[in-house]
Short mmCIF file of N, CA, C and O in Angstrom, two decimals:
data_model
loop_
_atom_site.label_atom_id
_atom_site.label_comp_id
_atom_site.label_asym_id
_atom_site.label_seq_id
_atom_site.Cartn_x
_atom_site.Cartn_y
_atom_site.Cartn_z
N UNK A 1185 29.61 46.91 14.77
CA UNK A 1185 28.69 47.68 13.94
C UNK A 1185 27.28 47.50 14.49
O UNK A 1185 26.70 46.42 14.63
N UNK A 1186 26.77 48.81 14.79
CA UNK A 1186 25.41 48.62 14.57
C UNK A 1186 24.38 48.03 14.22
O UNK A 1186 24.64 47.56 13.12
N UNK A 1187 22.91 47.67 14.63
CA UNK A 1187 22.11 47.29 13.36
C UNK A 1187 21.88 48.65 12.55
O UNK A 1187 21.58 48.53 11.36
N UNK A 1188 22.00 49.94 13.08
CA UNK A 1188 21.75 50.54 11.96
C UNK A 1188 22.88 51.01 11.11
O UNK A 1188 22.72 51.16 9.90
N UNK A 1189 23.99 51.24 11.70
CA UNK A 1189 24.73 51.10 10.95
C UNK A 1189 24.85 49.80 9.33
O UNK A 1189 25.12 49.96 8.14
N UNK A 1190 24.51 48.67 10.14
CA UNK A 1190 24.52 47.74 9.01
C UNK A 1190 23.55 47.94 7.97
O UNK A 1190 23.72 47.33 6.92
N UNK A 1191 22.39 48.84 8.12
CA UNK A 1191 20.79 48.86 7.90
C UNK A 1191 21.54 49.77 6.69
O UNK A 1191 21.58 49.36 5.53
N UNK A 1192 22.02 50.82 7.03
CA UNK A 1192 22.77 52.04 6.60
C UNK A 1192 23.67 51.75 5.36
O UNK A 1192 23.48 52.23 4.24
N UNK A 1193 24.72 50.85 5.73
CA UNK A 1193 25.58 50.20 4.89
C UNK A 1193 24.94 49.19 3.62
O UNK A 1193 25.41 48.95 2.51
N UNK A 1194 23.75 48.75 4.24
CA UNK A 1194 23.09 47.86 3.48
C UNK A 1194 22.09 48.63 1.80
O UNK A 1194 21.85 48.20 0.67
N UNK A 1195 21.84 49.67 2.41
CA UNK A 1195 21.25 50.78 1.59
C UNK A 1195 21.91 51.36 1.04
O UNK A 1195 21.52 51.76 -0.05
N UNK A 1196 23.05 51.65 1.44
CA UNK A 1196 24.00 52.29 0.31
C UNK A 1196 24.43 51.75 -0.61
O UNK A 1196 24.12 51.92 -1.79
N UNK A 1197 25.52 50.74 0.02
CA UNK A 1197 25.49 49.68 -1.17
C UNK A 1197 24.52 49.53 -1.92
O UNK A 1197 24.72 50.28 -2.87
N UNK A 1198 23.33 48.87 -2.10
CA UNK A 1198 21.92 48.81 -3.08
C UNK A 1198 22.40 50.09 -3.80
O UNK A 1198 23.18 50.02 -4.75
N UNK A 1199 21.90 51.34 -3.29
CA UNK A 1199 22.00 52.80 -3.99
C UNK A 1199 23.43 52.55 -5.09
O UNK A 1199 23.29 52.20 -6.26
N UNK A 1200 24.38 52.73 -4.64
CA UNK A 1200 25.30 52.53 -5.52
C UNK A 1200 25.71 51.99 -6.24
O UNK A 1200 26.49 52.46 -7.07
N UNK A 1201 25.21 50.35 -6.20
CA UNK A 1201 25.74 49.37 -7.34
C UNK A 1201 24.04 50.12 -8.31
O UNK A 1201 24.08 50.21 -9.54
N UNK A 1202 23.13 50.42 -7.75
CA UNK A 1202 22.21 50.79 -9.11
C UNK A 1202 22.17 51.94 -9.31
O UNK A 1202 21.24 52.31 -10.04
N UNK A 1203 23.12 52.99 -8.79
CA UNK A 1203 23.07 53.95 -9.33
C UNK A 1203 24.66 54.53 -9.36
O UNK A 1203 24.88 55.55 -8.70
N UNK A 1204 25.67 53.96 -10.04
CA UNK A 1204 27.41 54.27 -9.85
C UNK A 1204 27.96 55.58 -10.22
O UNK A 1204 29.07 55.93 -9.82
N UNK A 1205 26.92 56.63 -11.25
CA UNK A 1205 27.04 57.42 -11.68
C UNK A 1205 27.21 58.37 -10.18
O UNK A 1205 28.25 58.94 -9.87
N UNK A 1206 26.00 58.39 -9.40
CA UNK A 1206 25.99 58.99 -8.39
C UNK A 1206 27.30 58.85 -7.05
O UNK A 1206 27.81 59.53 -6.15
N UNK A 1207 27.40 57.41 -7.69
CA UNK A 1207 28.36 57.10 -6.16
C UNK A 1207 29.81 57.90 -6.66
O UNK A 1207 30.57 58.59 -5.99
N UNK A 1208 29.87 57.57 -7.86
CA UNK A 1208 31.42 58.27 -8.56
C UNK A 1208 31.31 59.90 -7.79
O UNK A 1208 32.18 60.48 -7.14
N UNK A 1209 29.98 60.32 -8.11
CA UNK A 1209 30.34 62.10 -7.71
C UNK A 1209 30.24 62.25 -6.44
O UNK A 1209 30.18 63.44 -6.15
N UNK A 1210 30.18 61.48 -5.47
CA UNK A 1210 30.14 61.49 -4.14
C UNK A 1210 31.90 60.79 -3.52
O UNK A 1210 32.31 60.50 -2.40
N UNK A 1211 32.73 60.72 -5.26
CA UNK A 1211 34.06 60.53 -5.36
C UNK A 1211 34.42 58.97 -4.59
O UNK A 1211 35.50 58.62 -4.12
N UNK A 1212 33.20 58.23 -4.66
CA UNK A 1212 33.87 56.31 -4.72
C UNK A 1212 34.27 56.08 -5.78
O UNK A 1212 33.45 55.88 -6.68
N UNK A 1213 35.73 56.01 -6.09
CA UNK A 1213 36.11 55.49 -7.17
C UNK A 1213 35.91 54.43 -7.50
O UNK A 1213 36.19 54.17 -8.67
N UNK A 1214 35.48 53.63 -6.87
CA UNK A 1214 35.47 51.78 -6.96
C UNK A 1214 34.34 52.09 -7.95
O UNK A 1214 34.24 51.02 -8.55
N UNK A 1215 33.24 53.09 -8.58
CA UNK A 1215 32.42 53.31 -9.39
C UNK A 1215 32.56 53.91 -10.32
O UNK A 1215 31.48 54.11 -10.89
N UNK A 1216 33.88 54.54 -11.09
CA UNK A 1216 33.88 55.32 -12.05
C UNK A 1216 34.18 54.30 -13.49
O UNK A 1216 34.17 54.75 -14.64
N UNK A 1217 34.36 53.36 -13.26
CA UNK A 1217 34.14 52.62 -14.61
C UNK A 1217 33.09 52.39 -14.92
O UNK A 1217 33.12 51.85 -16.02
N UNK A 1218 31.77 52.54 -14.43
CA UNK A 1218 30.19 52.43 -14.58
C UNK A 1218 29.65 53.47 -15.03
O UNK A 1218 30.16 54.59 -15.08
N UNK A 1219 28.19 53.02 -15.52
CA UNK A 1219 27.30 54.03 -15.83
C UNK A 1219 25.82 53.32 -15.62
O UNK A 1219 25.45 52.20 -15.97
N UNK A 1220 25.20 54.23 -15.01
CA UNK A 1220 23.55 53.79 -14.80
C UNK A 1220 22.89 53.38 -15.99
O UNK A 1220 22.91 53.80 -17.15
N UNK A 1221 21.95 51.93 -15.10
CA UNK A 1221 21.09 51.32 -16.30
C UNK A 1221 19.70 52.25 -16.29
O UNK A 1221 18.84 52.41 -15.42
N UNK A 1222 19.84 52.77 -17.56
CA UNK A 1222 18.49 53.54 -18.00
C UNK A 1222 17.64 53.35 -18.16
O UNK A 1222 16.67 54.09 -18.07
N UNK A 1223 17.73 51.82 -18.59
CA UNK A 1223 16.50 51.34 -18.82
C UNK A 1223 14.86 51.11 -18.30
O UNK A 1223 14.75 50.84 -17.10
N UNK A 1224 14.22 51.15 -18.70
CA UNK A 1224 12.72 51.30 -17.96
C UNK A 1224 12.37 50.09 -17.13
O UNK A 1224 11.35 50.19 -16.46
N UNK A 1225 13.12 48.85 -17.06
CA UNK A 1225 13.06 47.77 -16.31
C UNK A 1225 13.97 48.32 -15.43
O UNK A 1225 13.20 48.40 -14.47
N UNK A 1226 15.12 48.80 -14.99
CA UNK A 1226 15.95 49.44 -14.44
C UNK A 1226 15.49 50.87 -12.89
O UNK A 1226 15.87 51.04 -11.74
N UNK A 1227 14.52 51.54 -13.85
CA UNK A 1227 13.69 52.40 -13.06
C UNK A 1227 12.69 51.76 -12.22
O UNK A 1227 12.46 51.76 -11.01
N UNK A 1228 12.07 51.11 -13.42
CA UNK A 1228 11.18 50.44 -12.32
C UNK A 1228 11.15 49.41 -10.65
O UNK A 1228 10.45 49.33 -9.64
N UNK A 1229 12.32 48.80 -11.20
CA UNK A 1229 13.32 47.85 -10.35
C UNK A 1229 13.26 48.96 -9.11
O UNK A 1229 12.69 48.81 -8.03
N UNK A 1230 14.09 50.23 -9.63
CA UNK A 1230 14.47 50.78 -8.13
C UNK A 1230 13.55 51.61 -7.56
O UNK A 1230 13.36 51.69 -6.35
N UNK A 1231 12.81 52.40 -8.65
CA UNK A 1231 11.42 52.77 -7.62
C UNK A 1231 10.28 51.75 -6.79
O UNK A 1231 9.41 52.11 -5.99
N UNK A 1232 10.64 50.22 -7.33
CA UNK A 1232 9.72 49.54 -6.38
C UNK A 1232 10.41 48.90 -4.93
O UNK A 1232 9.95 48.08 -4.14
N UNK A 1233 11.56 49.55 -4.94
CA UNK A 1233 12.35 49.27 -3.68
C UNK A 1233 12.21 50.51 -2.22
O UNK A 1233 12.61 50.56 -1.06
N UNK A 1234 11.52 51.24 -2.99
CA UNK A 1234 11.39 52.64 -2.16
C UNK A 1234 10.40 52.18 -0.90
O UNK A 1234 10.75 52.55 0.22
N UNK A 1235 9.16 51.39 -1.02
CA UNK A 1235 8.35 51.37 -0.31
C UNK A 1235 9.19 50.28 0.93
O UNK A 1235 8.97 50.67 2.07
N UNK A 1236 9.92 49.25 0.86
CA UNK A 1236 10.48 48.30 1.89
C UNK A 1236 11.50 49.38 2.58
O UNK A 1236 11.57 49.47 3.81
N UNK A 1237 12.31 50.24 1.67
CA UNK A 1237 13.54 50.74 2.49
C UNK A 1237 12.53 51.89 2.98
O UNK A 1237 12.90 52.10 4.14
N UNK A 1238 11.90 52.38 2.81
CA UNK A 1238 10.90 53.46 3.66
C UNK A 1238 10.39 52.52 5.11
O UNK A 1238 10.82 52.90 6.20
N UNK A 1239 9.73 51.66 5.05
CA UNK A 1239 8.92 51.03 5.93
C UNK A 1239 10.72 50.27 7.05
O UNK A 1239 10.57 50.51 8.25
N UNK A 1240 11.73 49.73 6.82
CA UNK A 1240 12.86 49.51 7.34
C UNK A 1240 13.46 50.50 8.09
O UNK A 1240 13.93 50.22 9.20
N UNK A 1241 13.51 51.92 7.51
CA UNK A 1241 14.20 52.90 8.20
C UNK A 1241 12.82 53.50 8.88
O UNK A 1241 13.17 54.51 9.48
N UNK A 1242 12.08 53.40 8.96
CA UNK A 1242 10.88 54.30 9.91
C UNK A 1242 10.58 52.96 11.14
O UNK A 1242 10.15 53.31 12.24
N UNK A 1243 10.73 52.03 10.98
CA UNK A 1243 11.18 51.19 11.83
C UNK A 1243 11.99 51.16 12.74
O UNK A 1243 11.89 50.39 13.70
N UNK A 1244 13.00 52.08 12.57
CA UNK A 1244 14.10 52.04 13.89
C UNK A 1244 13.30 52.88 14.68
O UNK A 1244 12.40 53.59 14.23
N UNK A 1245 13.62 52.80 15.89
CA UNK A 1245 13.11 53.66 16.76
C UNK A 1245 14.22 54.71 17.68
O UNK A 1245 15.22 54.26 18.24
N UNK A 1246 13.95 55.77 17.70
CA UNK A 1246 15.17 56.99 18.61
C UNK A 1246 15.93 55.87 19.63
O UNK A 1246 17.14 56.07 19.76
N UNK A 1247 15.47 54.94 20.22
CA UNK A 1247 15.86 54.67 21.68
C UNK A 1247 17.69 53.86 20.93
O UNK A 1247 17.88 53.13 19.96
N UNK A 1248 18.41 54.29 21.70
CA UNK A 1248 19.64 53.65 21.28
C UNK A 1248 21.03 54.46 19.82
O UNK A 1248 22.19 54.19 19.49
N UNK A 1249 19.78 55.67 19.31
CA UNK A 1249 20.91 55.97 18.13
C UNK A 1249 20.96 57.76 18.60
O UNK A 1249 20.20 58.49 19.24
N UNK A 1250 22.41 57.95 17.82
CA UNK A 1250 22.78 59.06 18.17
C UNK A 1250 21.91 60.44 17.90
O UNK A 1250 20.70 60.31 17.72
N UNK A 1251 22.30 61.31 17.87
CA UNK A 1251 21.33 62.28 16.82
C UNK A 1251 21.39 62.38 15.77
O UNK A 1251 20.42 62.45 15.02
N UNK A 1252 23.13 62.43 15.29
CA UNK A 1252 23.67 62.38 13.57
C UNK A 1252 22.75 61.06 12.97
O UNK A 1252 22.42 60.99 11.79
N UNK A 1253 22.29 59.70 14.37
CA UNK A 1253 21.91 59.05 13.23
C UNK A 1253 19.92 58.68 13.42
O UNK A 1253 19.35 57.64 13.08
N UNK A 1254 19.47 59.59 13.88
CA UNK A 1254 18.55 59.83 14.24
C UNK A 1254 18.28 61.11 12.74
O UNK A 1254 17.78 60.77 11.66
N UNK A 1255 18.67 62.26 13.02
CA UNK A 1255 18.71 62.85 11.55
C UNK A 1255 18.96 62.02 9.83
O UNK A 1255 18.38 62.39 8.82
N UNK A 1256 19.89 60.93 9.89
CA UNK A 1256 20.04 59.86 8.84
C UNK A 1256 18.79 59.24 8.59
O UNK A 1256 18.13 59.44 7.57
N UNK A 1257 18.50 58.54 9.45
CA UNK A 1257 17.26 58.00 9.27
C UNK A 1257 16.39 58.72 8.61
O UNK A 1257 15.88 58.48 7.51
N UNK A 1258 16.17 59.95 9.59
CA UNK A 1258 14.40 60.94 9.33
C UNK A 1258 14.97 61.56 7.86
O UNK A 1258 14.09 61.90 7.07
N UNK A 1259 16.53 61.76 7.42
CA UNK A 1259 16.46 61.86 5.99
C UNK A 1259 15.73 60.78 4.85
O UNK A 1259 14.92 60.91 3.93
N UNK A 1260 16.52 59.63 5.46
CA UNK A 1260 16.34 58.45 4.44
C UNK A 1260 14.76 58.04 4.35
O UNK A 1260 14.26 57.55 3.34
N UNK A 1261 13.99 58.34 5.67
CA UNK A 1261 12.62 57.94 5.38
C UNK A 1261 12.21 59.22 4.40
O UNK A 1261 11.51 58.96 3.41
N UNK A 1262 12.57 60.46 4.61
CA UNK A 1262 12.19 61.37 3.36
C UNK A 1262 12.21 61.47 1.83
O UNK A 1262 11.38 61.94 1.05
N UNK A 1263 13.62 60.78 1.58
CA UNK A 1263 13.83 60.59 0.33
C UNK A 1263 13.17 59.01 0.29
O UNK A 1263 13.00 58.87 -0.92
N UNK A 1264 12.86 58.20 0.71
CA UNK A 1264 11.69 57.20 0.40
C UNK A 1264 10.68 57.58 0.43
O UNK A 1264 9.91 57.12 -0.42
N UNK A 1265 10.12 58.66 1.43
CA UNK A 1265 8.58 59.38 1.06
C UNK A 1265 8.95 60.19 -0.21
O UNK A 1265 8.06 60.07 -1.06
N UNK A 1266 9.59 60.67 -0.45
CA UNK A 1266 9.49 61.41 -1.92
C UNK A 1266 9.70 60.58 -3.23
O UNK A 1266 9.14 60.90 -4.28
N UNK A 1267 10.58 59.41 -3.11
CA UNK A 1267 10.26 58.53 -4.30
C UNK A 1267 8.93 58.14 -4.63
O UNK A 1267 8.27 58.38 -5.65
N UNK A 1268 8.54 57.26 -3.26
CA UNK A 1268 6.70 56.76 -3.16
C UNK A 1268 6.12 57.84 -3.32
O UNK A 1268 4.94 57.53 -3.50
N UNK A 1269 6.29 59.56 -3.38
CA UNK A 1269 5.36 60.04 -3.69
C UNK A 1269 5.11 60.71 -5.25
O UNK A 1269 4.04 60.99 -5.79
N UNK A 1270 6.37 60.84 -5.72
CA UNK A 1270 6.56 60.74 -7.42
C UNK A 1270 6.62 59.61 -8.16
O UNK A 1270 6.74 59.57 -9.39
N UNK A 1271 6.52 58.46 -7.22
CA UNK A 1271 6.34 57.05 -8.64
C UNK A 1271 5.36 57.14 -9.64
O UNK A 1271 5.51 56.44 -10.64
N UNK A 1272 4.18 58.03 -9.51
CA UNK A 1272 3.28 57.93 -10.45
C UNK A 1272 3.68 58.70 -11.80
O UNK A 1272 3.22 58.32 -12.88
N UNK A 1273 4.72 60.02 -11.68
CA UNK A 1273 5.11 60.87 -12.31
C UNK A 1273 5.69 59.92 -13.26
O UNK A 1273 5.22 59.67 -14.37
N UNK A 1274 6.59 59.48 -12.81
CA UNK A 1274 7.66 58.77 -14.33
C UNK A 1274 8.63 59.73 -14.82
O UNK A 1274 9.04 59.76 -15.98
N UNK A 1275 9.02 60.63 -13.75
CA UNK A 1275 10.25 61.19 -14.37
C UNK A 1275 11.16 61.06 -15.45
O UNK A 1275 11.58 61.94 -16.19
N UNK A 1276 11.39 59.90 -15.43
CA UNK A 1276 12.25 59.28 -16.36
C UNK A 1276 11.91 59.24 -17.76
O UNK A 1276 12.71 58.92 -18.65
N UNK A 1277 10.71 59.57 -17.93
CA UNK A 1277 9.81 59.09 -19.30
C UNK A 1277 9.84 60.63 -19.60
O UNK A 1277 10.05 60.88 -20.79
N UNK A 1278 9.69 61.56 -18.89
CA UNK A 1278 9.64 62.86 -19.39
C UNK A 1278 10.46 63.90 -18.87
O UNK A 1278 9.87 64.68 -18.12
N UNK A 1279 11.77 64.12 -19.10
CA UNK A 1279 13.00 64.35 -18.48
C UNK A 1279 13.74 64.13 -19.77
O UNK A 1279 13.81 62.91 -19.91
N UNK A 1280 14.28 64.69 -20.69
CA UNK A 1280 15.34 64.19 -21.68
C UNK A 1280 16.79 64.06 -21.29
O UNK A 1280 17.61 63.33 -21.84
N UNK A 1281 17.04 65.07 -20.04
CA UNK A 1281 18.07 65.20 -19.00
C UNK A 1281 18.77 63.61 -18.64
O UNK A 1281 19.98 63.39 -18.60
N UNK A 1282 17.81 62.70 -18.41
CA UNK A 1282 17.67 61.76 -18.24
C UNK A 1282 18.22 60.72 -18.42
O UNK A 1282 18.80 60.04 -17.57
N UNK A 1283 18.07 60.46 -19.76
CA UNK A 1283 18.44 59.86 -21.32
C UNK A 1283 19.06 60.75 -21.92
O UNK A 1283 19.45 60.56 -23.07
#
């Protein structure tokens, strides 16, 4: 395995044990007895994880990874630039969808 592969594996996992709802519809069953913690200690927890896994995956550099995982990456640093750039919003607080 890779380091990014492991980098990869390492992030998902995180994603999924705090968010199982999601992993279930992406059909991991090892998650359908769960349900996401809603709670506002819960949100907060995982939006303050956005800024390390942003700064980790913009860290790899092209030299050594494929393109499929050259595109992975430049996703995953996106959806960490888009968390860090709605943390101020609070979705969660105003969203009834939500809750």
């Amino acid at each position: 395995m890779s380091d990014f592969d492991g980098l990869v594996e390492q992030f998902l996992t995180e994603e999924f044990e705090e968010l199982p709802v999601n992993a279930s519809s992406l059909g991991l069953t090892e998650y359908d007895d769960r349900l996401d913690d809603l709670s506002a200690g819960a949100f907060e927890r995982r939006q303050s994880r956005a800024p390390a896994w942003h700064k980790r995956f913009a860290a790899v550099a092209d030299t050594g990874l494929t393109a499929d995982e050259c595109i992975d990456r430049d996703l995953a640093v996106a959806m960490m630039s888009g968390r860090e750039v709605m943390a101020d919003w609070l979705a969660w607080r105003r969203d009834p969808v939500t809750y």
